[in-house]
mmCIF file of C-alpha atoms in Angstrom:
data_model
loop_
_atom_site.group_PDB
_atom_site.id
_atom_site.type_symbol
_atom_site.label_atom_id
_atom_site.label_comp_id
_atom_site.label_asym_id
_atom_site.label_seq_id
_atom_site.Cartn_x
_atom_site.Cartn_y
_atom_site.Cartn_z
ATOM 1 C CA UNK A 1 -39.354 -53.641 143.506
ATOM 2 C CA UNK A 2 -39.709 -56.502 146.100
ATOM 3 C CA UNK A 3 -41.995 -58.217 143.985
ATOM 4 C CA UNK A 4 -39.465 -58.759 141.587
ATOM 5 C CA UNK A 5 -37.663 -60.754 144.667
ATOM 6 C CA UNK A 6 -40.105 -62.470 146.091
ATOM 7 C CA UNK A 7 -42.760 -63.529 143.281
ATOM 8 C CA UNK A 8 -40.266 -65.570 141.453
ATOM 9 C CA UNK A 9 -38.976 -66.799 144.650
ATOM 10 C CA UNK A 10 -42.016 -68.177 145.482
ATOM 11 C CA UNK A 11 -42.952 -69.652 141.930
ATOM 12 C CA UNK A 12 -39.517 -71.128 141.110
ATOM 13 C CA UNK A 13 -39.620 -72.739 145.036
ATOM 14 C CA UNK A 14 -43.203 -73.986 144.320
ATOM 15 C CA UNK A 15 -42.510 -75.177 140.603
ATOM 16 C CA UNK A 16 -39.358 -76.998 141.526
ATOM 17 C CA UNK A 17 -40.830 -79.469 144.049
ATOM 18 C CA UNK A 18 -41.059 -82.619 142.327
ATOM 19 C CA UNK A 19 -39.022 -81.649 139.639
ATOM 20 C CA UNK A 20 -35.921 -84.067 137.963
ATOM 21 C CA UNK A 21 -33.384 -81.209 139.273
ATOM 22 C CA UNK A 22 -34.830 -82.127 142.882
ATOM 23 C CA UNK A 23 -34.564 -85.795 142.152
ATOM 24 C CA UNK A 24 -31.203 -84.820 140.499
ATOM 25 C CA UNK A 25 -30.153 -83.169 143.736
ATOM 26 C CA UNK A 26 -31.305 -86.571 146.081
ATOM 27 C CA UNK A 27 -29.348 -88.802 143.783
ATOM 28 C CA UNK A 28 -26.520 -86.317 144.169
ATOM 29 C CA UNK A 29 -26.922 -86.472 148.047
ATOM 30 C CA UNK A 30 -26.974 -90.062 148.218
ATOM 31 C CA UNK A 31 -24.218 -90.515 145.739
ATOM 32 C CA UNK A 32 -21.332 -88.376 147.083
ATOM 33 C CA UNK A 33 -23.038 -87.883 151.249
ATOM 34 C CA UNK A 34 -21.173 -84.319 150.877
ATOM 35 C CA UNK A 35 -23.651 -81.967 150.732
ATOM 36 C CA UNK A 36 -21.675 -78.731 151.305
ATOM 37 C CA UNK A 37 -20.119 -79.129 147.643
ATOM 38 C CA UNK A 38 -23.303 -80.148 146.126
ATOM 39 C CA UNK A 39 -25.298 -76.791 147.515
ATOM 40 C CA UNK A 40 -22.181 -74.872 145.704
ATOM 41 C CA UNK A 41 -23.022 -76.634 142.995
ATOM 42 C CA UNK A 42 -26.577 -75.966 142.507
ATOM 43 C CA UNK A 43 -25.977 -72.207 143.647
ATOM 44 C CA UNK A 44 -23.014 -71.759 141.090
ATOM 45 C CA UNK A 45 -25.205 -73.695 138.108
ATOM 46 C CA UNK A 46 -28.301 -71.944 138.421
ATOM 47 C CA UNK A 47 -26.553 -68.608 138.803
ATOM 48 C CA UNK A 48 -25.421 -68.817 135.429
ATOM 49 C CA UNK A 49 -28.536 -70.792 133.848
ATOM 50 C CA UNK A 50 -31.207 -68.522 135.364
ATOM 51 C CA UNK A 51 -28.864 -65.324 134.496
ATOM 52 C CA UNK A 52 -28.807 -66.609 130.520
ATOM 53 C CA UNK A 53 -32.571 -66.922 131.195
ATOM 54 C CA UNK A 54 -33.048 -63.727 132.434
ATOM 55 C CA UNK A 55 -31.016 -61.717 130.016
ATOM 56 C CA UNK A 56 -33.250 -63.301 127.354
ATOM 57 C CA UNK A 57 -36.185 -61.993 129.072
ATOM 58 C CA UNK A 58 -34.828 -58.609 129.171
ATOM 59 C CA UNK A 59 -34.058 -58.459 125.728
ATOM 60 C CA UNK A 60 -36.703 -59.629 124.659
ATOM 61 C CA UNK A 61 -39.697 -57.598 126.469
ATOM 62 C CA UNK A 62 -37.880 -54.563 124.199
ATOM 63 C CA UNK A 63 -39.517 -56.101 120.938
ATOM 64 C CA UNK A 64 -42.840 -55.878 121.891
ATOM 65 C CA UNK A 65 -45.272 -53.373 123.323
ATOM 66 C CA UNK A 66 -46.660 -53.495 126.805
ATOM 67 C CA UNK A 67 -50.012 -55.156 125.579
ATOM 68 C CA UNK A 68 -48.160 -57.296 123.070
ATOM 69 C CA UNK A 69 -45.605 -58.664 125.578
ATOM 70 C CA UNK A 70 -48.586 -59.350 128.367
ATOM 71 C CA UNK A 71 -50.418 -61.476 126.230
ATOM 72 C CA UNK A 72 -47.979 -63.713 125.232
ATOM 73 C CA UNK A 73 -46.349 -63.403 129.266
ATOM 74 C CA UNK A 74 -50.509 -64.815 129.772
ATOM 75 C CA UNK A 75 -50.053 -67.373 127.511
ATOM 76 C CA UNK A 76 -46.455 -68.506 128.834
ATOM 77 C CA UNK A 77 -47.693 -68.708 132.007
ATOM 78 C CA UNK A 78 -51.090 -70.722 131.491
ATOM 79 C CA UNK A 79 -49.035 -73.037 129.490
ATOM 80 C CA UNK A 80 -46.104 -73.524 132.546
ATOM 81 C CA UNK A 81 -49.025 -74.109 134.705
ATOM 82 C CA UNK A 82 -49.901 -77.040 132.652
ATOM 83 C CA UNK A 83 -46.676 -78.082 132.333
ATOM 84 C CA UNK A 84 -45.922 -77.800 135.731
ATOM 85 C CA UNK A 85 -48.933 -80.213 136.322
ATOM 86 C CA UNK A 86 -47.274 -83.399 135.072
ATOM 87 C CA UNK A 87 -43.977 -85.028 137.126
ATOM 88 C CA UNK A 88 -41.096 -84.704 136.621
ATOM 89 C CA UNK A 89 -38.423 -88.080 135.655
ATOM 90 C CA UNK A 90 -34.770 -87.861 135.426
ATOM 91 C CA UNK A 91 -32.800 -89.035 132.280
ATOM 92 C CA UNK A 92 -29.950 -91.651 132.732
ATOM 93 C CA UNK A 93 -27.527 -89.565 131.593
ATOM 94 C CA UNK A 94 -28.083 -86.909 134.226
ATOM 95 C CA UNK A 95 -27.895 -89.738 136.153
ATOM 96 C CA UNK A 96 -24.577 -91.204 134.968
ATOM 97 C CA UNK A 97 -23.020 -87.769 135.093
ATOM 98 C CA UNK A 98 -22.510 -88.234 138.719
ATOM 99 C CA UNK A 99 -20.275 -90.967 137.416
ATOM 100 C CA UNK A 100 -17.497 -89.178 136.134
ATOM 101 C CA UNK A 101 -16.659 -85.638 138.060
ATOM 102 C CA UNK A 102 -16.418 -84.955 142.034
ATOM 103 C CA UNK A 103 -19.509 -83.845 143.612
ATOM 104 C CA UNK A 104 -18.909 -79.966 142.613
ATOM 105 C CA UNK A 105 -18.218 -80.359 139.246
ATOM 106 C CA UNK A 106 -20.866 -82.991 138.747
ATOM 107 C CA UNK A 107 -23.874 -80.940 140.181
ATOM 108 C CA UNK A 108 -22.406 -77.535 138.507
ATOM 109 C CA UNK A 109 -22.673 -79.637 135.484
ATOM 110 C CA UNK A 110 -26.033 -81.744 135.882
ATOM 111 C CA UNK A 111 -28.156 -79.267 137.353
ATOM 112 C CA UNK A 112 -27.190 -76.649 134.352
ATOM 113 C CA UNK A 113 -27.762 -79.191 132.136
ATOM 114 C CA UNK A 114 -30.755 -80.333 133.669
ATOM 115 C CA UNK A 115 -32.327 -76.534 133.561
ATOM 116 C CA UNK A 116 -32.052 -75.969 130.330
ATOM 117 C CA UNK A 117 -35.359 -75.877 129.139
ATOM 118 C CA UNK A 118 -36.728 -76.711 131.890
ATOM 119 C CA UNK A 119 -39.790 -75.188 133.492
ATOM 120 C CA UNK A 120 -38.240 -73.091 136.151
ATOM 121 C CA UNK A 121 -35.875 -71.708 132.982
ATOM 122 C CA UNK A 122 -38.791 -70.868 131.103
ATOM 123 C CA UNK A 123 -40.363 -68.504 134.147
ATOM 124 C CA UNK A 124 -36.926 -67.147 134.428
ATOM 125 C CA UNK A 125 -37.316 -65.742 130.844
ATOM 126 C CA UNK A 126 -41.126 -65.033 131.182
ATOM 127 C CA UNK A 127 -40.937 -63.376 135.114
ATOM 128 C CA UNK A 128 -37.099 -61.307 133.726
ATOM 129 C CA UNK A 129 -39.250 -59.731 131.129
ATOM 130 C CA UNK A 130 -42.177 -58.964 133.530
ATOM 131 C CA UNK A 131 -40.446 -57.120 136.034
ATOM 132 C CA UNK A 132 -37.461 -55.000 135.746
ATOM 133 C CA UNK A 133 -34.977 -55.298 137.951
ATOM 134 C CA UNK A 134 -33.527 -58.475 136.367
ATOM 135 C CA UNK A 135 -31.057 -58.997 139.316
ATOM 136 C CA UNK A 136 -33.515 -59.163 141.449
ATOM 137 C CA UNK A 137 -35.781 -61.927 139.612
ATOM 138 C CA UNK A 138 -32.269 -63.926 138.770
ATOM 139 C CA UNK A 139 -31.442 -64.207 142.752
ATOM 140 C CA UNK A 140 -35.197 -64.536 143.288
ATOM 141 C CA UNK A 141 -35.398 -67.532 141.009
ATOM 142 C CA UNK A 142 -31.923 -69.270 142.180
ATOM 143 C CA UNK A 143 -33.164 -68.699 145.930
ATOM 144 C CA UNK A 144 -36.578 -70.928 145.265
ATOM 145 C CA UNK A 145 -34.174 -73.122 143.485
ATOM 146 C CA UNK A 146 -32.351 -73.166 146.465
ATOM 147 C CA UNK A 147 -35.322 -73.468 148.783
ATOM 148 C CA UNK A 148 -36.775 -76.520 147.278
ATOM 149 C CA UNK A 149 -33.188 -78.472 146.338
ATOM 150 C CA UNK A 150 -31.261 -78.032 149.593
ATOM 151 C CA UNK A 151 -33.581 -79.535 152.463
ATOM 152 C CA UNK A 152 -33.179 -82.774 149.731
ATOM 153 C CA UNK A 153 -29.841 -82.358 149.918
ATOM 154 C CA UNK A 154 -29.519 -81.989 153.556
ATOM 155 C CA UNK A 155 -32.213 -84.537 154.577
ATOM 156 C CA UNK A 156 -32.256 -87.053 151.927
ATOM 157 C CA UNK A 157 -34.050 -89.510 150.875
ATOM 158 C CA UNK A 158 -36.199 -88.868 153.740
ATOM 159 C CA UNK A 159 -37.678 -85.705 153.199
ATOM 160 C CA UNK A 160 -38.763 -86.323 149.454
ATOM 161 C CA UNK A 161 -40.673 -89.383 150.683
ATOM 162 C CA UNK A 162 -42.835 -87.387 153.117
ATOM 163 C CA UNK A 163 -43.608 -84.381 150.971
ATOM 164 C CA UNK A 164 -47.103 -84.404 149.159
ATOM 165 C CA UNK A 165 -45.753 -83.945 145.615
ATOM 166 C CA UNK A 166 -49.543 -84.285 143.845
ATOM 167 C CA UNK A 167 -50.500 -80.761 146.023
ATOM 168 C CA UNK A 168 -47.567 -78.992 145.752
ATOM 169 C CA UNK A 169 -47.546 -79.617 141.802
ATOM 170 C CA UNK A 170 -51.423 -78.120 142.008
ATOM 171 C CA UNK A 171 -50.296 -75.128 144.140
ATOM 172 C CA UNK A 172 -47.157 -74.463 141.834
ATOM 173 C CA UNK A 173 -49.607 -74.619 138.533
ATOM 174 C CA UNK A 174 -52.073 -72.220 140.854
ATOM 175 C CA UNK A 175 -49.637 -69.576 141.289
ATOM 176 C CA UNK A 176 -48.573 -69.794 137.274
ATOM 177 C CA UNK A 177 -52.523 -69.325 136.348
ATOM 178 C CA UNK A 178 -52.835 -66.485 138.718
ATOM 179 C CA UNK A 179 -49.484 -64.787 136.972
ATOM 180 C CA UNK A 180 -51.188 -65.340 134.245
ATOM 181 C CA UNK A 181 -54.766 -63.723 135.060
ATOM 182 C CA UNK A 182 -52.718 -61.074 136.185
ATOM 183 C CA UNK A 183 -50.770 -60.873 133.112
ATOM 184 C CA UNK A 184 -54.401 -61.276 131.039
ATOM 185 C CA UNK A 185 -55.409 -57.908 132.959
ATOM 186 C CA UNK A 186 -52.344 -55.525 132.579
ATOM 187 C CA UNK A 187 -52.583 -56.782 128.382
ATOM 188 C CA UNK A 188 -56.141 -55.798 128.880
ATOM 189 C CA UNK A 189 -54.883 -52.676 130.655
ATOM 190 C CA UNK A 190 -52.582 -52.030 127.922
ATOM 191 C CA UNK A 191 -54.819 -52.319 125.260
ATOM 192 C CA UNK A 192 -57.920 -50.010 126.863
ATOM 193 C CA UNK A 193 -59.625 -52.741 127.163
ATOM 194 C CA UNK A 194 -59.992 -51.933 130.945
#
């Protein structure tokens, strides 16, 4: 049951370094220089994004079998890790957003914007229909959101000068491959195979 905490903690923290929701989050910072409103933001925003992506996840792991719904959770994952792999940029208009609304209303709206369809938003789906308690793997997600998104926040522009973004990228795309070796064996499992 933990796992369901702490794996997609760890993969969504990992995965998110680098990404345009963590550039999102330093314009943000720089922008309004409130950062209280902007963490309420990002908490309230991927609450509801990564819950959306986790109900789909639940609903759909019923259509398939065990084996069925392994192989293509392998697949998912090998093809995140690639994905995760290659920066991030952020669009203008998630830019120009900032623009318009107050700091809350602007990162509530960016960063769910900015999620959907994004890589961490695609493990939401693929980790919700992996492991069962679906709470769990929703907070799990929006506290590795939260992990990589609020030091940039708090620290600025400084800290995401100084972090190597080329290894972290590599050790967030390692951790997707190994989901999905694991995922290769329990389809492999499921199928007698093992």
């Amino acid at each position: 049951m933990l796992d369901s905490l702490l794996v997609p903690t760890a993969i969504v923290a990992l995965a998110e370094i680098g990404d345009k929701t963590q550039l999102l989050a330093l314009i943000l910072a720089a922008r309004f220089r409130k950062p209280w409103p902007i963490i309420a933001g990002i908490v309230a925003a991927t609450l509801a994004n990564h819950a959306a992506a986790g109900a789909v996840g639940a609903w759909v792991s019923g259509f398939f079998s065990d084996s069925v719904l392994h192989w293509i959770l392998a697949a998912s994952f090998a093809a995140t890790a690639l994905w995760t792999l290659v920066p991030d940029k952020l669009d203008d208009e998630e830019a120009n957003t900032a623009r318009r609304f107050g700091p809350f209303l602007t990162t509530l709206i960016a960063f769910f914007l900015a999620e959907i369809g994004d890589k961490t938003q695609i493990a939401t789906v693929m980790l919700a229909a992996q492991y069962p308690e679906l709470w769990l793997v929703i907070i799990g997600t929006t506290v590795g959101m939260l992990i990589a998104n609020v030091p940039v926040v708090l620290a600025g522009n400084f800290a995401a000068e100084k972090l190597p973004l080329a290894l972290i990228r590599r050790l967030a795309a390692s951790a997707f491959f190994i989901l999905a070796i694991v995922a290769v064996y329990k389809a492999m499992q499921s199928s007698g195979w093992v």
